[in-house]
Every structure is written in C-alpha cells, then in structure tokens.
Amino acid sequence: GGGGGGGGGGGGEGGPRGMGLLGYLGYLGVGLGPGAAVFAVCVAPRPALVVAAIASAFLWLSALLAASALWRPFAPLPGGARAAAAPLIFTVAATEALRPLFWRGCRRLEAGLEAAANQRPGGARARMTYADRAALAVAVGLGEALAHAVLLWLSTATLALGSATRYLPACPQMDFFLAGALSSAAFSLVFSFGNFLAFSGYAEGRRGLALWTPAAHLGGALASLLSFAPGGCVGAVAVQGALAALTLGVAARVFWLRTDPRGRAWNAL
C-alpha cells in the first residue's frame, strides 16, 4: 500500500470524517452497485433464489478461505507480480474446480423444487423453465461475487472511512479504494452471468460455454498483477471491465437464443 493523499476538506472538526464517510459510501455504490442491481432484478423476487444466493455465498467464502489457508505456511510472500501469480492461479483453479459440483447441487435443488411444487393438491405438474434455471445459476454466481467482495475488497474498504485516501506507489493515477471498487463491480458481473454460461455449458455439453467463466476469472485475476507496473492499475481495471462487458453480452445472447422466438428461429438456422 502507498501513503495517503489529500483527505481533508471543510472546516470544523467533523469535516475530514464526513468526507471519509461520503467517500466510503461512494465506493460501496460503485463496488456493490452492479451486484445489487442483479439481485434486485433476478434474485429478490423469488425467496428460494435469495436462500440459494446466501447459501452460495457461504460455501464460496468457505472455499476461498480454505484455498488461502493452504498458502499460510508460505507467508509472507516476496513482493512483485511473479510471487503473487502462483497463489492467484492456484486459488482460481481450486475454486473453478468446485463449479461443476455447484451445478450438480443445483440440479438436485431443481428436482426438489419441482417435487415440492407437484405436491400441491389440485395443481398441474410443474417443471422449471429455462428462465427459472438461468435465474438460479445467476443467484449462485451472485453468491460467489459476494464472497469475493467480502473477502478481497470490503475487508479493506473500511479504511476509506479515514480522512485520507491511499495510492499504490506504482499507480498514482487511481486511488486504491476506487480501483478495488471498480474491480469488485466487474467481477460481480463476471461471476453472476458467467455462472449462468458455465451451467448452460455443463447442461448442454458445450465446452466453450463451460470454459468461459474459468477463462474470464483467470484473466481478470492475472490482470490485477498489472498494478505492480507503473500506471498498471488503470489497465487492470480496464481489462476486468472489458471481461465483464463481454461476459454480460455473451450471456444475454445465449439467453436470447433460447427464450425469444426470434432467437430460437435464428438458432435453428
């Protein structure tokens, strides 16, 4: 971490603290805004999806803590991008290896939800639609995004409540908290909609879709190493933002091809 930049502002004893609080709330809005929008649109209307997202966040957080604990004996690691690359690659590989297990768990959950719905007296036999499965996949991915945000960003974001900000020595162009907020926002989209792509790939046997999220996850993680280079934090955020936009675009296209009549007609050509 780097030294503090100018906090300050305003006369009176509460000036610096007030600015720190406003800055902290702004960082929260940037970092958690996309995930909150996904939650409001895709998850919140269905209580079962809220439960799935919370359970997913707990399980992903446990997996991240377990993966980080394996590197505890080697701490502290030497500084620099090369030393940080190995833990990043290992953690991404370990967590992505769990994604097919989450998909199998969701398949069982889908069967349980259908069975519970079919037990209602006098009701027609219920089956989950493609949109229902997509929403469940997004909820599980949103839980993963929340786990990453809590462990890797929110744990340090509270430092922004102080009267000064922080800059990495190699990147004075963007303060540490803003870079973390933008990174968290990008990964919230990568995990939420990337999980939908991965689950679709598993279900349909399409390797390209199944590998999209691991590739985007690894690419975004390795992009963070650019922060060690002069001015690299700007490039890191740009790469992660581009991966988030691509993931969102591919997910929208896959969903459109399978749910919209024009998309199904296009897909049949």
Coordinates of C-alpha atoms in Angstrom, one line a residue:
G1 CA 0.0 0.0 0.0
G2 CA 1.0 3.5 -0.5
G3 CA 1.0 6.7 1.5
G4 CA -2.1 8.9 2.0
G5 CA -3.2 11.5 -0.4
G6 CA -5.2 14.5 0.5
G7 CA -8.3 13.9 2.6
G8 CA -9.3 17.0 4.3
G9 CA -11.7 19.5 3.3
G10 CA -14.1 21.6 5.1
G11 CA -13.8 23.5 8.3
G12 CA -14.9 22.1 11.6
E13 CA -13.9 19.1 13.5
G14 CA -16.2 16.7 11.6
G15 CA -15.0 17.8 8.1
P16 CA -12.5 15.0 7.4
R17 CA -14.7 12.3 8.9
G18 CA -17.6 13.5 6.9
M19 CA -15.6 13.4 3.7
G20 CA -14.4 9.9 4.6
L21 CA -17.9 8.6 5.1
L22 CA -19.1 10.1 1.9
G23 CA -16.2 8.6 0.0
Y24 CA -16.8 5.2 1.7
L25 CA -20.5 5.3 0.6
G26 CA -19.4 6.2 -2.9
Y27 CA -17.0 3.3 -3.1
L28 CA -19.7 1.0 -1.8
G29 CA -22.1 2.3 -4.5
V30 CA -19.5 1.6 -7.2
G31 CA -18.4 -1.8 -6.0
L32 CA -21.7 -3.2 -5.0
G33 CA -24.0 -1.4 -7.4
P34 CA -24.0 -3.9 -10.3
G35 CA -24.4 -6.8 -7.9
A36 CA -27.3 -5.0 -6.1
A37 CA -29.0 -4.4 -9.5
V38 CA -28.6 -8.1 -10.4
F39 CA -30.0 -9.1 -7.0
A40 CA -33.0 -6.7 -7.4
V41 CA -33.9 -7.8 -10.9
C42 CA -33.0 -11.6 -10.9
V43 CA -33.0 -12.8 -7.4
A44 CA -35.0 -10.8 -4.9
P45 CA -38.5 -11.5 -6.5
R46 CA -38.1 -15.2 -5.6
P47 CA -37.4 -16.2 -1.9
A48 CA -35.9 -19.5 -3.0
L49 CA -33.3 -17.7 -5.1
V50 CA -32.4 -15.4 -2.1
V51 CA -31.8 -18.5 0.0
A52 CA -29.7 -20.0 -2.8
A53 CA -27.6 -16.9 -3.1
I54 CA -26.9 -16.7 0.6
A55 CA -26.0 -20.4 0.8
S56 CA -23.8 -20.0 -2.3
A57 CA -22.0 -17.0 -0.7
F58 CA -21.3 -19.0 2.4
L59 CA -20.0 -22.0 0.5
W60 CA -17.8 -19.9 -1.8
L61 CA -16.4 -18.0 1.1
S62 CA -15.5 -21.2 2.8
A63 CA -13.8 -22.4 -0.3
L64 CA -11.8 -19.2 -0.6
L65 CA -10.7 -19.3 3.0
A66 CA -9.7 -22.9 2.6
A67 CA -7.7 -22.1 -0.5
S68 CA -6.0 -19.2 1.2
A69 CA -5.2 -21.3 4.2
L70 CA -3.0 -23.6 2.1
W71 CA -0.7 -20.6 1.4
R72 CA -0.5 -19.6 5.0
P73 CA 2.8 -21.6 5.7
F74 CA 4.5 -19.6 2.8
A75 CA 3.5 -16.2 4.2
P76 CA 4.8 -13.6 3.8
L77 CA 5.4 -14.0 0.1
P78 CA 8.1 -11.9 -1.7
G79 CA 6.8 -8.7 -3.3
G80 CA 6.2 -8.4 -7.0
A81 CA 3.9 -9.8 -9.7
R82 CA 5.8 -13.1 -10.1
A83 CA 5.4 -14.0 -6.5
A84 CA 1.7 -13.1 -6.5
A85 CA 0.9 -15.1 -9.7
A86 CA 1.2 -18.5 -8.2
P87 CA -1.3 -18.0 -5.4
L88 CA -3.7 -16.3 -7.8
I89 CA -3.5 -19.2 -10.3
F90 CA -3.9 -21.8 -7.6
T91 CA -6.9 -20.1 -6.0
V92 CA -8.7 -19.6 -9.3
A93 CA -8.0 -23.2 -10.3
A94 CA -9.2 -24.5 -6.9
T95 CA -12.4 -22.5 -6.9
E96 CA -13.2 -23.2 -10.5
A97 CA -12.8 -26.9 -9.9
L98 CA -15.8 -26.6 -7.5
R99 CA -18.1 -25.0 -10.1
P100 CA -19.3 -28.4 -11.6
L101 CA -20.1 -29.5 -8.1
F102 CA -22.3 -26.5 -7.6
W103 CA -24.0 -27.3 -10.8
R104 CA -24.8 -30.8 -9.7
G105 CA -26.1 -29.4 -6.4
C106 CA -28.4 -27.0 -8.3
R107 CA -29.7 -29.9 -10.4
R108 CA -30.7 -31.7 -7.2
L109 CA -32.2 -28.4 -5.9
E110 CA -34.2 -28.0 -9.1
A111 CA -35.6 -31.6 -8.7
G112 CA -36.5 -30.8 -5.1
L113 CA -38.3 -27.6 -6.0
E114 CA -40.3 -29.4 -8.8
A115 CA -41.2 -32.2 -6.4
A116 CA -42.4 -29.7 -3.8
A117 CA -44.5 -27.8 -6.3
N118 CA -46.1 -31.0 -7.6
Q119 CA -47.2 -32.0 -4.1
R120 CA -49.7 -29.1 -4.1
P121 CA -53.2 -30.6 -4.3
G122 CA -55.1 -29.9 -7.5
G123 CA -52.2 -28.2 -9.2
A124 CA -50.8 -29.0 -12.6
R125 CA -47.5 -30.8 -12.8
A126 CA -44.8 -28.1 -12.5
R127 CA -41.4 -28.0 -14.3
M128 CA -38.7 -25.4 -14.1
T129 CA -38.4 -23.4 -17.2
Y130 CA -35.1 -22.4 -18.9
A131 CA -35.6 -18.9 -17.4
D132 CA -36.0 -20.4 -13.9
R133 CA -32.8 -22.4 -14.3
A134 CA -31.0 -19.3 -15.6
A135 CA -32.1 -17.3 -12.6
L136 CA -30.9 -20.0 -10.2
A137 CA -27.5 -20.0 -11.9
V138 CA -27.3 -16.2 -11.7
A139 CA -28.2 -16.4 -8.0
V140 CA -25.4 -18.9 -7.3
G141 CA -23.0 -16.8 -9.2
L142 CA -24.1 -13.7 -7.3
G143 CA -23.3 -15.5 -4.1
E144 CA -19.8 -16.2 -5.4
A145 CA -19.4 -12.5 -6.3
L146 CA -20.5 -11.5 -2.7
A147 CA -18.0 -13.9 -1.2
H148 CA -15.2 -12.4 -3.3
A149 CA -16.3 -8.9 -2.4
V150 CA -16.4 -9.5 1.3
L151 CA -13.0 -11.3 1.5
L152 CA -11.0 -9.4 -1.1
W153 CA -12.4 -5.9 -1.1
L154 CA -14.8 -5.0 1.7
S155 CA -12.3 -6.2 4.3
T156 CA -10.0 -3.3 3.2
A157 CA -12.6 -0.8 2.1
T158 CA -13.4 0.3 5.7
L159 CA -10.0 2.1 5.7
A160 CA -11.6 4.6 3.4
L161 CA -13.5 5.9 6.4
G162 CA -10.4 7.8 7.4
S163 CA -9.6 11.3 6.5
A164 CA -7.1 10.4 3.7
T165 CA -7.0 8.1 0.7
R166 CA -4.3 5.6 -0.3
Y167 CA -2.4 5.1 -3.5
L168 CA -0.1 2.3 -4.7
P169 CA 3.4 3.6 -5.3
A170 CA 3.3 2.3 -8.9
C171 CA -0.1 3.8 -9.7
P172 CA -0.8 7.4 -8.6
Q173 CA -3.4 7.8 -11.3
M174 CA -6.1 6.0 -9.3
D175 CA -6.5 5.6 -5.6
F176 CA -6.5 2.1 -4.0
F177 CA -10.1 2.1 -2.9
L178 CA -11.6 3.2 -6.3
A179 CA -9.5 0.6 -8.1
G180 CA -10.8 -2.1 -5.7
A181 CA -14.4 -0.9 -6.1
L182 CA -14.2 -1.0 -9.9
S183 CA -12.6 -4.4 -9.8
S184 CA -15.4 -5.7 -7.5
A185 CA -18.1 -4.3 -9.8
A186 CA -16.5 -6.0 -12.8
F187 CA -16.2 -9.4 -11.0
S188 CA -19.8 -9.2 -9.8
L189 CA -20.9 -9.4 -13.4
V190 CA -18.3 -12.0 -14.4
F191 CA -19.4 -14.3 -11.6
S192 CA -23.1 -13.7 -11.8
F193 CA -23.6 -14.1 -15.6
G194 CA -20.5 -16.3 -16.1
N195 CA -22.0 -18.8 -13.8
F196 CA -25.1 -18.9 -16.0
L197 CA -22.8 -19.6 -19.0
A198 CA -21.0 -22.3 -17.2
F199 CA -24.1 -24.1 -16.0
S200 CA -25.5 -23.8 -19.6
G201 CA -22.3 -25.3 -20.9
Y202 CA -22.5 -28.2 -18.5
A203 CA -26.1 -28.9 -19.2
E204 CA -25.7 -28.8 -23.0
G205 CA -22.3 -30.3 -23.3
R206 CA -20.9 -27.1 -24.8
R207 CA -17.2 -26.8 -23.8
G208 CA -16.9 -23.3 -25.0
L209 CA -19.6 -22.0 -22.6
A210 CA -18.3 -24.2 -19.8
L211 CA -14.8 -22.8 -20.1
W212 CA -15.8 -19.1 -20.5
T213 CA -16.1 -18.4 -16.8
P214 CA -12.8 -20.1 -15.7
A215 CA -11.0 -18.2 -18.5
A216 CA -12.6 -14.8 -17.6
H217 CA -11.9 -15.4 -13.9
L218 CA -8.3 -16.3 -14.5
G219 CA -7.8 -13.4 -17.0
G220 CA -9.3 -10.9 -14.5
A221 CA -7.2 -12.2 -11.7
L222 CA -4.0 -12.0 -13.6
A223 CA -4.9 -8.6 -14.9
S224 CA -4.7 -7.4 -11.3
L225 CA -1.0 -8.1 -11.4
L226 CA -0.7 -5.1 -13.8
S227 CA -1.0 -3.0 -10.7
F228 CA 2.6 -3.7 -9.9
A229 CA 3.7 -1.9 -13.1
P230 CA 3.8 1.9 -13.4
G231 CA 0.2 3.1 -14.1
G232 CA -0.9 -0.5 -14.3
C233 CA -3.9 -0.2 -12.1
V234 CA -5.8 1.7 -14.8
G235 CA -5.0 -1.1 -17.3
A236 CA -6.1 -3.8 -14.8
V237 CA -9.4 -2.1 -14.2
A238 CA -9.9 -1.7 -18.0
V239 CA -9.2 -5.4 -18.7
Q240 CA -11.6 -6.5 -15.9
G241 CA -14.3 -4.1 -17.1
A242 CA -13.9 -5.5 -20.7
L243 CA -14.2 -9.1 -19.4
A244 CA -17.4 -8.1 -17.5
A245 CA -18.9 -6.5 -20.6
L246 CA -18.1 -9.5 -22.8
T247 CA -19.5 -11.9 -20.2
L248 CA -22.7 -9.9 -19.9
G249 CA -23.0 -9.7 -23.7
V250 CA -22.4 -13.4 -24.3
A251 CA -24.9 -14.3 -21.5
A252 CA -27.5 -12.1 -23.0
R253 CA -27.1 -13.6 -26.4
V254 CA -27.3 -17.2 -25.1
F255 CA -30.4 -16.4 -23.1
W256 CA -32.0 -14.6 -26.1
L257 CA -31.3 -17.6 -28.4
R258 CA -33.1 -19.9 -26.1
T259 CA -36.1 -17.9 -24.9
D260 CA -37.1 -15.3 -27.5
P261 CA -39.0 -16.7 -30.5
R262 CA -36.7 -14.8 -32.9
G263 CA -33.7 -16.1 -31.1
R264 CA -35.0 -19.7 -31.4
A265 CA -35.6 -19.2 -35.1
W266 CA -32.1 -17.8 -35.5
N267 CA -30.7 -20.7 -33.6
A268 CA -32.5 -23.2 -35.8
L269 CA -30.9 -21.9 -39.0

